[in-house]
Amino acid sequence: MSSPNSTKGLHVITWGCQMNVYDSARMTDVLAPLGYRPVESPDAADMVILNTCHIRDRAAEKVFSELGRLRLVKRERADQGRDTVIAVAGCVAQAEGEEITRRAPYVDIVLGPQTYHRLPEMVARAARAGGKVIETDFPAEQKFDFLPEAITAQAVPGASAAAPGLTAFLTVQEGCDKFCSFCVVPYTRGAESSRPVASVLAEARHLVARGAREITLLGQNVNAYHGTGPDGSDWSLARLAHALAEIDGLWRIRYTTSHPRDMDDDLIAAHRDLPQLMPFLHLPVQSGSDRMLSAMNRGHTADAYRRLVDRLRAARPDLALSSDFIVGHPGETEADFEATLQLVRDIGFAQAFSFKYSPRPGTPAAGAPLRVAEFVADQRLQALQALLREQQAAFNADCVGRRAEVLFTGPGRHPGQIAGRTPWLQPIHVEGGESLIGARALVDIRAAATNSVSGALIGGARIAPSQTSEVDCLQPALEDHRA
Ligand code: 5AD
Ligand code: SF4
């Protein structure tokens, strides 16, 4: 075995949401003092971490098939006298820890999402004992108090190697107490908790000092954020956003994922008052039927969602909305599904994710009667996705003629092009030099496709921070999508 100070290879495979991307970067950081450095391939890795997601179908099977491949790698490396530590992290680890060590006895470490700060100790224990380490408790201490400063840039879709860390994630809240009927999160990520304000602000300043210009605040229920402020009082997400907006050099703030129940007046007002808060909101509704929303234990009605969107749009007329939908939840009738389509038509989404219900063991819906037949759920999913695609294309088409500030994150698909994101999170391509990567500039949006837009730089000039308020991106266009 190599000495504790020599450099070792670390290969992390990440599934699932942005929170897992963030966690993978933090696990990389926590292992750096032990000499672990990221490597591209498991063959070169002294440690492989599978950071897993359990939210929908076949997650565990994907993990087991990857583990099957890693078993061969581990065996080959052992033949060459090299050890390979295999760790399974994330929500599958949390939910199926025992099953993992039973089916894949060559796994050395199984760790739940709340124990990443203990990883170095687990690695040492696994090496010493040559045995299994399973850590899937919810420890009393907060892992964020024990994690080092963020060093590893997260691989963000849309960001390129040319500008690593330009757009960064920052976890501010974890866990969930809402217990939606279908969801494993309250069981795998545990009770809802928020990071203290000082620690969030310190990490944000650190990210900005290292080049971040856009920060996306993460949490399973991010708008339920209630971190302890420096004065001992509870801060809301709105208050946190105001404090972040004061950081020099931080141009853009986003947050995800929000729950309709936690969308308070201050946060709505922040969308009106803070130019740094981008006009894009991911606000899952799941269904447009009150009967289903009640069966799902969502705690809001379809009309409450409509009214909330009205208030948000009154505060920020160009707000682009995104959502999550589930079709085929137990008990869903054709009328319930039609109510979902109607809600979609009423709101007009800029983009959305839609899923076929997948039973998760241990959740209330998994044992519910009146399961929807697969082929019915398939048909509903197709119909919903067709409508959502239409709306996304319509939203992008509506942006043609708008002038928007774009943050350029990397080269475009073709030579001479650069790519970035609009305030509404659309990928955008323009003709331009790579010197603009990492900068923001005003762009006239000229053409639209289903998933992206393209445009032309206005005078090719970069925008100085003081010019932000001149950006003309407030054309209220979303109303046009209402049926
Ligand atoms: N089946 C299908 N979709 C699910 N989601 C969560 N749990 C399930 C499930 N059991 C979806 C929800 C949630 C998104 C992250 O994943 O729409 O908002
Ligand atoms: Fe899951 Fe519902 Fe909590 Fe979202 S609010 S994480 S869907 S239980």
mmCIF file of N, CA, C and O in Angstrom, residues 255 258 263 271 279-284 305-306 308-313 316-325 346-353 388 391-392 395 424 478-479 481-482:
data_model
loop_
_atom_site.group_PDB
_atom_site.id
_atom_site.type_symbol
_atom_site.label_atom_id
_atom_site.label_comp_id
_atom_site.label_asym_id
_atom_site.label_seq_id
_atom_site.Cartn_x
_atom_site.Cartn_y
_atom_site.Cartn_z
ATOM 1 N N TYR A 255 -31.424 30.172 -7.296
ATOM 2 C CA TYR A 255 -31.636 29.207 -6.212
ATOM 3 C C TYR A 255 -32.564 28.105 -6.697
ATOM 4 O O TYR A 255 -33.439 28.324 -7.523
ATOM 5 N N SER A 258 -37.308 25.067 -5.095
ATOM 6 C CA SER A 258 -38.240 25.726 -4.180
ATOM 7 C C SER A 258 -39.531 24.934 -4.040
ATOM 8 O O SER A 258 -39.925 24.228 -4.954
ATOM 9 N N MET A 263 -42.785 29.930 -0.493
ATOM 10 C CA MET A 263 -42.492 31.131 -1.306
ATOM 11 C C MET A 263 -43.077 32.339 -0.577
ATOM 12 O O MET A 263 -44.249 32.665 -0.757
ATOM 13 N N HIS A 271 -37.364 39.288 -5.935
ATOM 14 C CA HIS A 271 -37.325 39.168 -7.397
ATOM 15 C C HIS A 271 -37.579 40.522 -8.067
ATOM 16 O O HIS A 271 -37.144 40.755 -9.182
ATOM 17 N N PRO A 279 -34.120 36.160 -13.307
ATOM 18 C CA PRO A 279 -35.563 35.977 -13.494
ATOM 19 C C PRO A 279 -35.922 34.579 -13.979
ATOM 20 O O PRO A 279 -36.476 34.396 -15.065
ATOM 21 N N PHE A 280 -35.561 33.611 -13.183
ATOM 22 C CA PHE A 280 -35.864 32.219 -13.527
ATOM 23 C C PHE A 280 -36.146 31.504 -12.219
ATOM 24 O O PHE A 280 -35.380 31.624 -11.267
ATOM 25 N N LEU A 281 -37.241 30.750 -12.185
ATOM 26 C CA LEU A 281 -37.587 30.074 -10.936
ATOM 27 C C LEU A 281 -38.063 28.651 -11.220
ATOM 28 O O LEU A 281 -39.009 28.451 -11.978
ATOM 29 N N HIS A 282 -37.376 27.690 -10.596
ATOM 30 C CA HIS A 282 -37.820 26.295 -10.676
ATOM 31 C C HIS A 282 -38.749 26.047 -9.490
ATOM 32 O O HIS A 282 -38.306 26.042 -8.343
ATOM 33 N N LEU A 283 -40.030 25.865 -9.790
ATOM 34 C CA LEU A 283 -41.045 25.778 -8.735
ATOM 35 C C LEU A 283 -41.934 24.558 -9.000
ATOM 36 O O LEU A 283 -42.997 24.669 -9.633
ATOM 37 N N PRO A 284 -41.518 23.390 -8.519
ATOM 38 C CA PRO A 284 -42.271 22.166 -8.829
ATOM 39 C C PRO A 284 -43.714 22.220 -8.342
ATOM 40 O O PRO A 284 -43.978 22.649 -7.233
ATOM 41 N N TYR A 305 -51.270 27.644 -6.510
ATOM 42 C CA TYR A 305 -50.067 27.744 -7.358
ATOM 43 C C TYR A 305 -50.256 28.831 -8.409
ATOM 44 O O TYR A 305 -49.369 29.656 -8.636
ATOM 45 N N ARG A 306 -51.443 28.862 -9.033
ATOM 46 C CA ARG A 306 -51.710 29.892 -10.053
ATOM 47 C C ARG A 306 -51.588 31.288 -9.450
ATOM 48 O O ARG A 306 -50.988 32.186 -10.026
ATOM 49 N N LEU A 308 -49.938 32.178 -6.807
ATOM 50 C CA LEU A 308 -48.532 32.439 -6.465
ATOM 51 C C LEU A 308 -47.761 32.914 -7.703
ATOM 52 O O LEU A 308 -46.993 33.881 -7.648
ATOM 53 N N VAL A 309 -47.997 32.240 -8.815
ATOM 54 C CA VAL A 309 -47.315 32.627 -10.056
ATOM 55 C C VAL A 309 -47.737 34.046 -10.461
ATOM 56 O O VAL A 309 -46.910 34.856 -10.892
ATOM 57 N N ASP A 310 -49.016 34.378 -10.270
ATOM 58 C CA ASP A 310 -49.468 35.745 -10.581
ATOM 59 C C ASP A 310 -48.689 36.762 -9.756
ATOM 60 O O ASP A 310 -48.252 37.798 -10.267
ATOM 61 N N ARG A 311 -48.516 36.467 -8.466
ATOM 62 C CA ARG A 311 -47.799 37.417 -7.594
ATOM 63 C C ARG A 311 -46.339 37.522 -8.018
ATOM 64 O O ARG A 311 -45.753 38.607 -8.015
ATOM 65 N N LEU A 312 -45.741 36.395 -8.361
ATOM 66 C CA LEU A 312 -44.336 36.417 -8.806
ATOM 67 C C LEU A 312 -44.184 37.237 -10.081
ATOM 68 O O LEU A 312 -43.257 38.030 -10.235
ATOM 69 N N ARG A 313 -45.144 37.057 -10.987
ATOM 70 C CA ARG A 313 -45.042 37.788 -12.265
ATOM 71 C C ARG A 313 -45.359 39.265 -12.093
ATOM 72 O O ARG A 313 -44.861 40.100 -12.862
ATOM 73 N N ARG A 316 -41.974 40.465 -10.948
ATOM 74 C CA ARG A 316 -40.916 40.389 -11.967
ATOM 75 C C ARG A 316 -41.550 39.888 -13.271
ATOM 76 O O ARG A 316 -41.620 38.661 -13.523
ATOM 77 N N PRO A 317 -42.032 40.816 -14.097
ATOM 78 C CA PRO A 317 -42.855 40.410 -15.249
ATOM 79 C C PRO A 317 -42.179 39.435 -16.199
ATOM 80 O O PRO A 317 -42.872 38.672 -16.870
ATOM 81 N N ASP A 318 -40.861 39.463 -16.297
ATOM 82 C CA ASP A 318 -40.228 38.549 -17.258
ATOM 83 C C ASP A 318 -39.796 37.230 -16.613
ATOM 84 O O ASP A 318 -39.035 36.474 -17.215
ATOM 85 N N LEU A 319 -40.281 36.951 -15.405
ATOM 86 C CA LEU A 319 -39.857 35.723 -14.729
ATOM 87 C C LEU A 319 -40.172 34.481 -15.567
ATOM 88 O O LEU A 319 -41.312 34.288 -15.984
ATOM 89 N N ALA A 320 -39.166 33.667 -15.818
ATOM 90 C CA ALA A 320 -39.369 32.403 -16.541
ATOM 91 C C ALA A 320 -39.583 31.302 -15.514
ATOM 92 O O ALA A 320 -38.845 31.215 -14.534
ATOM 93 N N LEU A 321 -40.585 30.476 -15.759
ATOM 94 C CA LEU A 321 -40.903 29.435 -14.777
ATOM 95 C C LEU A 321 -40.567 28.048 -15.278
ATOM 96 O O LEU A 321 -40.769 27.731 -16.463
ATOM 97 N N SER A 322 -40.081 27.256 -14.349
ATOM 98 C CA SER A 322 -39.804 25.852 -14.627
ATOM 99 C C SER A 322 -40.500 25.037 -13.542
ATOM 100 O O SER A 322 -40.829 25.566 -12.483
ATOM 101 N N SER A 323 -40.739 23.757 -13.822
ATOM 102 C CA SER A 323 -41.455 22.959 -12.826
ATOM 103 C C SER A 323 -41.109 21.480 -12.968
ATOM 104 O O SER A 323 -40.435 21.089 -13.919
ATOM 105 N N ASP A 324 -41.561 20.701 -11.988
ATOM 106 C CA ASP A 324 -41.510 19.238 -12.076
ATOM 107 C C ASP A 324 -42.940 18.713 -12.060
ATOM 108 O O ASP A 324 -43.792 19.250 -11.336
ATOM 109 N N PHE A 325 -43.168 17.657 -12.826
ATOM 110 C CA PHE A 325 -44.485 17.007 -12.871
ATOM 111 C C PHE A 325 -44.318 15.502 -12.719
ATOM 112 O O PHE A 325 -43.350 14.931 -13.225
ATOM 113 N N ASP A 346 -52.382 27.119 -18.532
ATOM 114 C CA ASP A 346 -52.642 28.391 -17.846
ATOM 115 C C ASP A 346 -51.348 29.132 -17.509
ATOM 116 O O ASP A 346 -51.292 30.349 -17.583
ATOM 117 N N ILE A 347 -50.337 28.377 -17.092
ATOM 118 C CA ILE A 347 -49.116 29.039 -16.589
ATOM 119 C C ILE A 347 -48.181 29.401 -17.740
ATOM 120 O O ILE A 347 -47.716 30.536 -17.829
ATOM 121 N N GLY A 348 -47.868 28.465 -18.606
ATOM 122 C CA GLY A 348 -46.875 28.716 -19.647
ATOM 123 C C GLY A 348 -45.479 28.594 -19.062
ATOM 124 O O GLY A 348 -44.953 29.541 -18.473
ATOM 125 N N PHE A 349 -44.876 27.404 -19.198
ATOM 126 C CA PHE A 349 -43.559 27.184 -18.604
ATOM 127 C C PHE A 349 -42.448 27.398 -19.630
ATOM 128 O O PHE A 349 -42.599 27.050 -20.803
ATOM 129 N N ALA A 350 -41.343 27.949 -19.154
ATOM 130 C CA ALA A 350 -40.186 28.155 -20.033
ATOM 131 C C ALA A 350 -39.433 26.842 -20.228
ATOM 132 O O ALA A 350 -38.773 26.635 -21.245
ATOM 133 N N GLN A 351 -39.518 25.994 -19.233
ATOM 134 C CA GLN A 351 -38.985 24.632 -19.346
ATOM 135 C C GLN A 351 -39.559 23.822 -18.186
ATOM 136 O O GLN A 351 -40.109 24.398 -17.250
ATOM 137 N N ALA A 352 -39.465 22.504 -18.257
ATOM 138 C CA ALA A 352 -39.996 21.704 -17.151
ATOM 139 C C ALA A 352 -39.486 20.280 -17.260
ATOM 140 O O ALA A 352 -39.076 19.834 -18.333
ATOM 141 N N PHE A 353 -39.515 19.598 -16.147
ATOM 142 C CA PHE A 353 -39.155 18.182 -16.096
ATOM 143 C C PHE A 353 -40.410 17.398 -15.771
ATOM 144 O O PHE A 353 -41.175 17.800 -14.898
ATOM 145 N N LEU A 388 -45.202 20.509 -23.023
ATOM 146 C CA LEU A 388 -44.121 21.273 -22.387
ATOM 147 C C LEU A 388 -43.049 21.674 -23.401
ATOM 148 O O LEU A 388 -42.500 22.776 -23.335
ATOM 149 N N GLN A 391 -44.286 24.589 -25.261
ATOM 150 C CA GLN A 391 -44.183 25.820 -24.469
ATOM 151 C C GLN A 391 -42.746 26.313 -24.393
ATOM 152 O O GLN A 391 -42.488 27.521 -24.427
ATOM 153 N N GLN A 392 -41.814 25.377 -24.292
ATOM 154 C CA GLN A 392 -40.406 25.782 -24.222
ATOM 155 C C GLN A 392 -40.000 26.470 -25.533
ATOM 156 O O GLN A 392 -39.345 27.514 -25.531
ATOM 157 N N PHE A 395 -41.578 29.850 -25.587
ATOM 158 C CA PHE A 395 -40.869 30.798 -24.705
ATOM 159 C C PHE A 395 -39.600 31.303 -25.394
ATOM 160 O O PHE A 395 -39.327 32.510 -25.420
ATOM 161 N N TRP A 424 -32.593 34.025 -18.303
ATOM 162 C CA TRP A 424 -33.668 33.027 -18.173
ATOM 163 C C TRP A 424 -33.146 31.606 -18.301
ATOM 164 O O TRP A 424 -33.911 30.674 -18.567
ATOM 165 N N LEU A 478 -44.429 36.589 -21.063
ATOM 166 C CA LEU A 478 -44.983 35.288 -20.697
ATOM 167 C C LEU A 478 -46.497 35.242 -20.757
ATOM 168 O O LEU A 478 -47.083 34.194 -20.973
ATOM 169 N N GLU A 479 -47.122 36.387 -20.554
ATOM 170 C CA GLU A 479 -48.582 36.397 -20.571
ATOM 171 C C GLU A 479 -49.122 35.803 -21.876
ATOM 172 O O GLU A 479 -50.178 35.206 -21.905
ATOM 173 N N HIS A 481 -48.388 33.294 -23.389
ATOM 174 C CA HIS A 481 -48.533 31.837 -23.452
ATOM 175 C C HIS A 481 -49.828 31.351 -22.846
ATOM 176 O O HIS A 481 -50.156 30.198 -22.927
ATOM 177 N N ARG A 482 -50.517 32.245 -22.162
ATOM 178 C CA ARG A 482 -51.744 31.777 -21.490
ATOM 179 C C ARG A 482 -52.802 31.407 -22.508
ATOM 180 O O ARG A 482 -53.041 32.139 -23.448
#
